Amino acid sequence: MAVTSCFKKLKDFHTTYFAPYGYAQFNILFPFIFEFLPLTKQIKVKFGINLYSSIIGNNLNMNYTNRIVTKIDGINALEYMKNFADKYSIMSKDSSVRLNSVFREEFWLQNLAEYPLPLKNNITFTFLDRDETTITFPYVIIITKKFDNQSHIENENRFSLSLTYTTRNAFNYITNLEKLNWYEQKKNNNFNYIMGNTDVYYYIHKNTNTSIIRLGSFDIEPIEDVKQIFLAATGETLIIDLIGNRGGQSCLAYGLLNYLVPEYSSLHLLYEPMDGRITKPLQAFATIFSLFPDSILDLRNFSLFTNMEWMKPYINYTRGNLTDEYSMKWSINCDGQVFGTGKYWIKNGTDKKYFKSIYVLTDGSCGSACSLFLSKLKYASNFKKIYGIGGGYYNNDNDLFESSSYAGGGAFNWNDLVQYHNQINNDSSSIDYLPTSAYLNLNVFELYINALDRDYPREFLKQPIDRRLNSGDYFNIDQSLEKIIHDHIQSNGNRLIAYSLIKIIIFNLLLIIFLIN
């Protein structure tokens, strides 16, 4: 709980957190998945979870589908979810985006390496009916590894290596088991499944030949699948689903931008500037790049740095009431050895055909490399709109929440973090050591999007969605895709009508001039 509490207080930082391996094997499973109804500001039960009912030995939780929940543990249901999102979700500074993430996945399955163990053994839900029926359900703990005793767990925490995605194993298993991943079903009346699995999928809309690409992350593991799918995508219109994409490799974001956008074929227009707050950890980290002098670009003349000059103090900024030294602005070079020597580029010959219209669907939980990708794609010549799913929690009818989040931050090593925790915690707990199986890294760099603002980092700027869909249904995503396709057809139809009217007006003017002459 001490580790979790400390980590959550760093929600404004650009964090990477691999949980202690032993704790990461424990997950709390709730009886329901909720859906928020923005028009009535109510919460309903979207699904009862079959795995939950099979574990407790009865199907009571399956009897409340589509029922409205008014209270959770005696607290107004929406206020309960808002409090949970503010306290535990770290995906964005935007409160609507945090709630989107909570409704989609963070509430109904909680990994105990990232969320604290509840203080009681059950949870109570009150439903909207004449008698305000109240039902209490036990928490169910799913353990994904067999432990013989307590010391076995502690040894896993202290001596095992850090493992990526440990906390996602149960989530991926349950979403597939419960058939919650629409893309994984691979059958639909209106969409043809072409290829893909797990993190990246490719579908085609039957009636319009619109390409649909689901991109779950920018991680390096599925990179060849990602490149294959983007190369295979056809048609004139592309919809990219970035819901829940938490980022990954920046060079993959640059590689896709380079492939999708005509003007970004020029690296001068593609790469965006970064700078870093000068700290001892950053300078120590930056020495890696001195061994690979082709990895950092000097944006003053677009040449490659051959020394550590790019990380020397260059300018002072005051941010958050603190004045610090920052480096000059520079950019990574994806052709450099550190960043993969060009393996993220998608090669497609000289007769490349670009999509005429590109749309993105997001719930705002698009972080890090995903934010770099979307923030820059927004200004592409062939990009149309960012559609948002979720939102509507507050009285602002538009609720155009943040489309993505690129947090900056300072550098902490573990001892700094321990000291930070022990200074600000309000309980009697303390942390003495970092389990060797845990890993925590905070990004010290700031990213700039020149088209958005040359002087202020992306972290401090707004880039909201263009249109919010009145739906919070993350599990029947075809409805949202159909809405985007319908809007596209309608806007094209309006443009054709306007173009025809202009032609008629010009013809009439020419006819009048002719008759006058």
XYZ file of C-alpha atoms in Angstrom:
517
model
C 0.000 0.000 0.000
C 2.900 2.354 0.692
C 4.385 1.763 -2.763
C 0.987 2.218 -4.412
C 0.190 5.373 -2.444
C 3.505 6.942 -3.370
C 3.206 6.028 -7.033
C -0.293 7.478 -7.353
C 0.868 10.813 -5.930
C 3.144 11.109 -8.953
C 0.216 11.104 -11.404
C 1.387 14.341 -13.045
C 4.711 12.776 -13.994
C 5.645 10.738 -17.030
C 6.008 7.445 -15.229
C 6.829 3.896 -16.114
C 5.984 1.514 -13.302
C 6.498 -2.238 -13.262
C 5.010 -3.503 -10.027
C 6.679 -5.863 -7.526
C 6.349 -9.250 -9.159
C 4.725 -11.065 -6.242
C 2.033 -8.459 -5.632
C 1.350 -8.216 -9.360
C -0.080 -11.760 -9.329
C -3.100 -10.658 -7.247
C -6.178 -9.005 -8.790
C -9.494 -7.906 -7.290
C -12.396 -8.841 -9.543
C -15.714 -6.989 -9.224
C -19.130 -8.466 -10.108
C -20.020 -5.883 -12.775
C -18.708 -3.695 -15.547
C -20.403 -0.298 -15.567
C -21.418 2.048 -18.359
C -22.024 5.769 -17.845
C -25.110 7.300 -19.485
C -24.174 10.934 -20.245
C -27.683 12.109 -21.151
C -29.139 11.171 -17.747
C -25.872 11.255 -15.723
C -26.588 7.724 -14.491
C -24.505 4.577 -14.151
C -25.887 1.268 -15.351
C -24.637 -2.292 -15.179
C -23.291 -3.061 -18.650
C -22.406 -6.691 -17.950
C -22.293 -9.134 -15.119
C -18.935 -10.904 -15.204
C -19.270 -14.664 -15.807
C -15.916 -15.480 -14.236
C -17.009 -13.787 -11.011
C -20.220 -15.835 -10.790
C -18.377 -19.083 -11.536
C -15.880 -18.398 -8.731
C -18.436 -17.545 -6.029
C -20.722 -20.379 -7.108
C -23.883 -18.480 -8.035
C -25.036 -16.145 -10.790
C -26.629 -13.411 -8.674
C -24.451 -10.760 -10.327
C -25.783 -11.799 -13.747
C -29.327 -10.673 -12.832
C -28.628 -6.912 -12.863
C -27.726 -6.203 -16.495
C -28.998 -2.762 -17.585
C -30.047 -1.883 -14.024
C -29.249 1.643 -12.818
C -26.843 1.848 -9.843
C -27.582 4.770 -7.532
C -25.109 4.143 -4.697
C -21.873 2.260 -4.077
C -21.111 1.571 -0.418
C -23.764 4.133 0.496
C -22.218 6.925 -1.606
C -23.794 8.409 -4.740
C -22.523 6.118 -7.519
C -21.156 8.853 -9.795
C -19.454 10.642 -6.895
C -17.935 7.324 -5.815
C -16.470 6.799 -9.297
C -15.209 10.398 -9.469
C -13.441 9.991 -6.127
C -11.905 6.715 -7.259
C -10.690 8.295 -10.522
C -9.182 11.319 -8.778
C -7.421 9.180 -6.204
C -6.132 6.280 -8.273
C -6.169 6.902 -12.011
C -2.944 8.373 -13.411
C -3.622 8.415 -17.147
C -4.259 12.137 -17.538
C -4.627 15.439 -15.734
C -8.068 15.737 -17.362
C -10.707 14.500 -14.896
C -13.008 13.243 -17.687
C -10.188 11.182 -19.201
C -9.411 9.618 -15.829
C -13.065 8.645 -15.473
C -13.059 7.187 -18.987
C -10.135 4.983 -18.021
C -11.830 3.938 -14.782
C -15.095 2.920 -16.478
C -13.243 1.089 -19.255
C -10.938 -1.018 -17.110
C -9.485 0.445 -13.911
C -12.456 -0.101 -11.602
C -13.746 -3.603 -12.289
C -10.329 -5.324 -12.215
C -7.720 -3.908 -9.858
C -4.202 -5.276 -9.688
C -2.962 -5.182 -6.092
C 0.456 -3.922 -7.142
C -1.191 -0.734 -8.457
C -4.255 -0.322 -6.230
C -4.449 -0.731 -2.454
C -6.233 -3.690 -0.911
C -9.779 -2.688 0.205
C -10.233 -2.252 3.930
C -13.226 -4.618 4.019
C -14.170 -7.898 2.348
C -17.201 -6.795 0.334
C -18.836 -3.986 -1.614
C -22.479 -2.868 -1.629
C -24.539 -1.642 -4.598
C -27.927 0.107 -4.434
C -30.173 -0.141 -7.498
C -32.856 2.194 -8.803
C -36.261 0.675 -8.092
C -39.237 1.267 -5.828
C -37.521 -0.234 -2.789
C -33.930 0.880 -3.588
C -32.685 -2.702 -3.507
C -29.239 -3.011 -1.888
C -27.054 -6.058 -2.556
C -23.678 -6.864 -0.994
C -21.102 -8.781 -3.036
C -17.824 -10.227 -1.768
C -14.563 -9.169 -3.340
C -13.004 -11.954 -5.373
C -9.215 -12.210 -5.542
C -7.721 -13.857 -8.609
C -4.190 -15.188 -8.102
C -2.300 -15.869 -11.310
C 0.594 -17.781 -9.766
C 0.672 -20.470 -7.100
C 2.382 -19.398 -3.858
C 3.149 -21.884 -1.107
C 3.439 -19.356 1.710
C 3.946 -15.705 2.594
C 7.742 -15.847 2.312
C 7.364 -17.197 -1.225
C 5.498 -13.991 -2.167
C 8.089 -11.787 -0.451
C 10.920 -13.571 -2.243
C 9.191 -12.920 -5.574
C 8.969 -9.247 -4.655
C 12.560 -8.907 -3.532
C 14.565 -11.158 -5.796
C 12.721 -11.636 -9.088
C 13.442 -9.563 -12.134
C 11.061 -6.823 -13.235
C 8.640 -8.164 -15.871
C 6.757 -5.995 -18.346
C 2.969 -6.371 -18.619
C 2.631 -8.566 -15.537
C -0.314 -6.471 -14.397
C -2.023 -6.862 -17.798
C -2.084 -10.653 -17.918
C -5.332 -11.070 -15.996
C -6.996 -8.165 -17.823
C -6.209 -9.610 -21.253
C -7.333 -13.070 -20.167
C -10.666 -11.897 -18.753
C -11.543 -9.549 -21.624
C -11.054 -12.435 -24.055
C -12.848 -14.938 -21.817
C -15.861 -12.613 -21.408
C -15.744 -11.655 -25.113
C -15.301 -7.973 -24.221
C -12.738 -7.271 -26.947
C -14.830 -6.502 -30.039
C -11.828 -6.780 -32.347
C -10.986 -10.258 -31.097
C -14.414 -11.605 -32.133
C -13.368 -11.301 -35.806
C -16.984 -11.594 -36.999
C -19.372 -8.756 -37.777
C -22.148 -8.115 -40.273
C -20.768 -4.742 -41.352
C -17.006 -5.203 -40.961
C -14.584 -7.730 -42.429
C -11.720 -8.933 -40.245
C -8.507 -8.934 -42.292
C -5.653 -9.626 -39.877
C -4.174 -8.921 -36.439
C -4.454 -9.987 -32.823
C -3.873 -8.856 -29.217
C -2.535 -5.319 -29.729
C -3.200 -4.461 -33.377
C -6.092 -5.372 -35.689
C -7.156 -4.498 -39.223
C -10.804 -4.454 -40.367
C -12.549 -3.093 -43.467
C -16.047 -1.613 -43.469
C -17.948 -3.630 -46.074
C -20.116 -0.911 -47.603
C -17.570 1.932 -47.803
C -14.185 0.149 -47.928
C -13.087 2.270 -44.946
C -9.986 0.830 -43.263
C -10.140 0.399 -39.471
C -6.902 -0.113 -37.553
C -6.947 -0.802 -33.834
C -3.599 0.216 -32.332
C -3.379 -0.808 -28.684
C 0.153 0.437 -28.019
C 3.361 1.705 -29.580
C 5.409 -1.058 -27.961
C 8.256 -2.725 -29.763
C 6.967 -6.315 -29.422
C 4.228 -6.164 -32.123
C 6.149 -3.785 -34.419
C 6.301 -6.166 -37.391
C 2.549 -6.800 -37.138
C 1.938 -3.030 -36.994
C 4.060 -2.412 -40.096
C 2.400 -5.276 -41.987
C -1.103 -4.013 -41.183
C -0.452 -0.395 -42.168
C 1.121 -1.576 -45.423
C -1.935 -3.739 -46.136
C -4.541 -1.053 -45.362
C -6.351 0.162 -48.481
C -9.018 2.651 -49.533
C -9.244 6.408 -49.223
C -10.431 6.654 -45.618
C -8.721 5.382 -42.456
C -9.990 5.282 -38.866
C -7.372 4.615 -36.168
C -8.681 3.404 -32.806
C -6.328 4.590 -30.035
C -8.617 3.904 -27.058
C -6.537 2.942 -24.033
C -3.230 3.272 -25.912
C -0.658 4.078 -23.238
C 2.275 4.696 -25.546
C 5.590 2.968 -26.124
C 8.354 3.756 -28.610
C 8.469 7.343 -29.906
C 10.197 6.181 -33.075
C 7.218 3.980 -33.956
C 5.016 7.081 -33.648
C 7.386 8.950 -35.971
C 7.511 5.969 -38.336
C 3.715 5.866 -38.691
C 3.494 9.653 -39.135
C 6.169 9.448 -41.812
C 4.168 6.743 -43.597
C 0.676 8.252 -43.301
C 1.232 11.966 -43.928
C 2.647 13.366 -47.197
C 4.475 16.341 -45.680
C 5.986 14.247 -42.903
C 8.065 12.336 -45.424
C 10.494 15.212 -44.796
C 12.376 14.562 -41.566
C 12.768 18.325 -41.094
C 8.980 18.559 -40.747
C 8.583 15.236 -38.959
C 10.774 15.508 -35.870
C 9.614 17.637 -32.935
C 11.883 19.371 -30.400
C 12.508 18.186 -26.851
C 14.470 19.540 -23.929
C 15.329 18.261 -20.473
C 15.617 19.627 -16.949
C 19.282 19.369 -16.010
C 19.668 16.939 -13.137
C 22.434 14.563 -12.122
C 20.351 11.492 -13.052
C 19.619 12.990 -16.470
C 23.270 13.767 -17.135
C 24.218 10.241 -16.071
C 21.520 8.792 -18.338
C 22.576 11.006 -21.234
C 26.107 9.589 -21.227
C 24.609 6.546 -22.998
C 24.068 8.702 -26.063
C 27.694 9.847 -26.088
C 28.556 6.245 -27.005
C 26.225 6.451 -30.013
C 26.878 9.899 -31.549
C 24.275 9.427 -34.299
C 21.271 9.363 -31.970
C 20.602 13.035 -31.100
C 19.798 15.725 -33.688
C 20.912 19.348 -33.427
C 17.814 21.253 -34.563
C 19.820 24.412 -35.256
C 21.347 22.885 -38.377
C 19.819 19.351 -38.397
C 23.213 17.768 -37.909
C 24.092 14.975 -35.474
C 25.668 15.692 -32.115
C 29.017 13.995 -31.580
C 29.414 15.105 -27.937
C 27.402 15.945 -24.822
C 26.798 19.593 -25.748
C 23.056 18.973 -26.181
C 22.718 18.178 -22.471
C 24.549 21.216 -21.111
C 22.531 23.883 -19.254
C 21.194 26.287 -21.871
C 18.229 28.260 -20.521
C 16.304 28.789 -17.277
C 12.547 28.132 -17.094
C 10.187 28.785 -14.203
C 7.544 26.084 -14.078
C 5.365 25.230 -11.117
C 6.963 28.049 -9.058
C 10.378 26.423 -9.500
C 13.190 27.822 -11.646
C 15.459 25.185 -13.167
C 18.142 24.870 -15.798
C 17.063 23.238 -19.045
C 19.020 21.972 -22.006
C 18.805 23.373 -25.517
C 16.081 21.944 -27.740
C 17.038 18.814 -29.665
C 15.363 15.775 -31.166
C 15.925 12.050 -31.231
C 17.158 10.523 -34.477
C 15.260 7.321 -35.279
C 18.021 6.326 -37.689
C 20.453 6.292 -34.758
C 21.664 3.143 -33.045
C 20.018 3.879 -29.691
C 16.611 4.304 -31.326
C 16.654 1.302 -33.612
C 18.650 2.409 -36.705
C 15.570 2.996 -38.811
C 13.728 -0.248 -38.032
C 10.550 1.716 -37.248
C 10.196 3.145 -40.767
C 7.648 1.575 -43.114
C 9.043 1.166 -46.626
C 6.578 1.254 -49.520
C 8.423 2.188 -52.711
C 8.097 5.427 -54.666
C 4.428 5.174 -55.734
C 3.066 5.616 -52.205
C -0.680 6.391 -52.114
C -1.827 8.305 -49.050
C -5.223 8.110 -47.377
C -7.302 11.163 -48.293
C -9.089 11.219 -44.941
C -7.807 10.045 -41.558
C -9.881 9.974 -38.374
C -8.953 8.949 -34.823
C -11.135 7.476 -32.085
C -9.879 7.944 -28.519
C -11.079 8.147 -24.931
C -8.182 10.461 -24.035
C -6.112 7.716 -22.371
C -3.538 8.088 -25.125
C -0.217 8.712 -23.433
C 3.455 9.210 -24.178
C 4.279 8.025 -27.736
C 0.547 7.836 -28.472
C 0.237 11.510 -27.525
C 3.209 12.417 -29.719
C 1.531 10.591 -32.607
C -1.938 12.108 -32.185
C -0.765 15.615 -31.246
C 1.203 15.810 -34.481
C -1.257 13.885 -36.685
C -3.864 16.522 -35.793
C -2.057 19.040 -38.047
C -1.582 16.727 -41.041
C -3.002 17.813 -44.398
C -5.046 14.605 -44.754
C -6.318 14.477 -41.149
C -9.987 15.257 -40.478
C -11.209 14.835 -36.872
C -10.515 13.398 -33.437
C -13.619 11.628 -32.123
C -13.940 11.014 -28.399
C -15.807 8.196 -26.655
C -16.807 8.669 -23.026
C -17.051 11.939 -21.119
C -20.236 13.794 -20.209
C -19.672 13.377 -16.460
C -19.914 17.061 -15.690
C -22.422 19.797 -16.514
C -20.419 20.985 -19.509
C -22.530 19.658 -22.372
C -19.676 19.676 -24.894
C -17.063 18.132 -22.564
C -14.390 18.161 -25.240
C -11.866 16.379 -23.052
C -8.146 16.133 -23.748
C -7.385 13.919 -26.724
C -4.062 12.717 -25.300
C -1.577 13.314 -22.511
C 2.175 13.841 -22.634
C 3.310 14.453 -19.084
C 6.751 15.856 -18.341
C 8.398 15.533 -14.969
C 11.560 15.312 -12.942
C 14.013 12.488 -12.416
C 13.739 10.342 -9.300
C 15.782 7.375 -8.258
C 14.348 5.029 -5.673
C 16.014 6.625 -2.646
C 14.621 10.002 -3.706
C 11.193 8.424 -3.923
C 11.478 6.863 -0.467
C 12.450 10.225 0.981
C 9.577 11.919 -0.870
C 7.080 9.378 0.466
C 8.276 9.589 4.051
C 8.051 13.391 3.975
C 4.496 13.710 2.663
C 2.660 10.562 3.762
C -0.109 11.046 6.297
C -0.028 7.612 7.865
C 2.452 5.610 9.899
C 3.754 3.493 7.017
C 7.265 3.805 5.682
C 9.233 2.275 2.818
C 12.726 0.992 3.457
C 13.663 -0.730 0.223
C 12.582 -1.116 -3.382
C 11.764 -4.727 -4.221
C 14.176 -5.822 -6.944
C 11.245 -6.994 -9.050
C 9.801 -3.468 -9.190
C 10.884 -0.754 -11.581
C 10.053 2.937 -11.548
C 11.243 5.529 -14.026
C 10.178 9.135 -14.443
C 10.767 10.981 -17.693
C 12.771 14.179 -17.345
C 12.122 15.380 -20.896
C 9.561 17.828 -22.249
C 8.094 17.472 -25.747
C 7.074 20.434 -27.929
C 4.611 20.310 -30.836
C 5.572 23.287 -32.986
C 2.217 23.525 -34.763
C 0.492 23.671 -31.362
C 2.941 26.063 -29.660
C 6.677 26.552 -30.100
C 7.286 27.961 -26.625
C 5.295 25.741 -24.273
C 5.643 21.964 -23.834
C 2.774 19.690 -24.853
C 2.254 18.869 -21.162
C 0.917 22.355 -20.398
C -1.289 22.833 -23.456
C -4.797 21.787 -24.440
C -5.559 19.751 -27.539
C -9.127 18.535 -27.022
C -11.092 16.098 -29.127
C -13.055 17.629 -32.017
C -16.319 15.816 -31.336
C -17.625 13.690 -28.487
C -19.783 10.663 -29.241
C -22.744 10.248 -26.885
C -21.661 6.789 -25.875
C -19.557 5.159 -23.216
C -19.777 1.669 -24.701
C -16.200 0.464 -25.043
C -17.217 -3.122 -25.772
C -19.391 -2.651 -28.875
C -17.032 -0.317 -30.643
C -18.608 -0.909 -34.053
C -21.371 1.578 -33.130
C -18.806 4.367 -32.741
C -17.043 3.358 -35.948
C -20.351 3.459 -37.847
C -21.012 6.980 -36.533
C -17.636 8.238 -37.766
C -18.196 6.643 -41.186
C -21.701 8.165 -41.380
C -20.336 11.632 -40.531
C -17.625 11.259 -43.163
C -20.134 10.315 -45.875
C -22.404 13.180 -44.873
C -19.590 15.746 -44.882
C -18.456 14.532 -48.303
C -22.029 14.801 -49.534
C -22.282 18.346 -48.237
C -19.026 19.221 -49.953
C -20.311 17.785 -53.245
C -23.519 19.808 -52.933
C -21.545 22.968 -52.172
C -19.200 22.271 -55.104
C -22.190 21.781 -57.432
C -23.789 25.034 -56.248
C -20.551 26.920 -56.872
C -20.381 25.493 -60.398
C -23.997 26.576 -61.060
C -23.350 30.082 -59.737
C -20.225 30.471 -61.872
C -22.101 29.202 -64.948
C -24.942 31.680 -64.347
C -22.500 34.563 -63.884
C -20.735 33.685 -67.111
C -24.126 33.438 -68.887
C -25.183 36.877 -67.575
C -21.870 38.403 -68.694
C -22.306 36.794 -72.095
C -25.883 38.121 -72.466
C -24.848 41.614 -71.343
C -22.049 41.627 -73.894
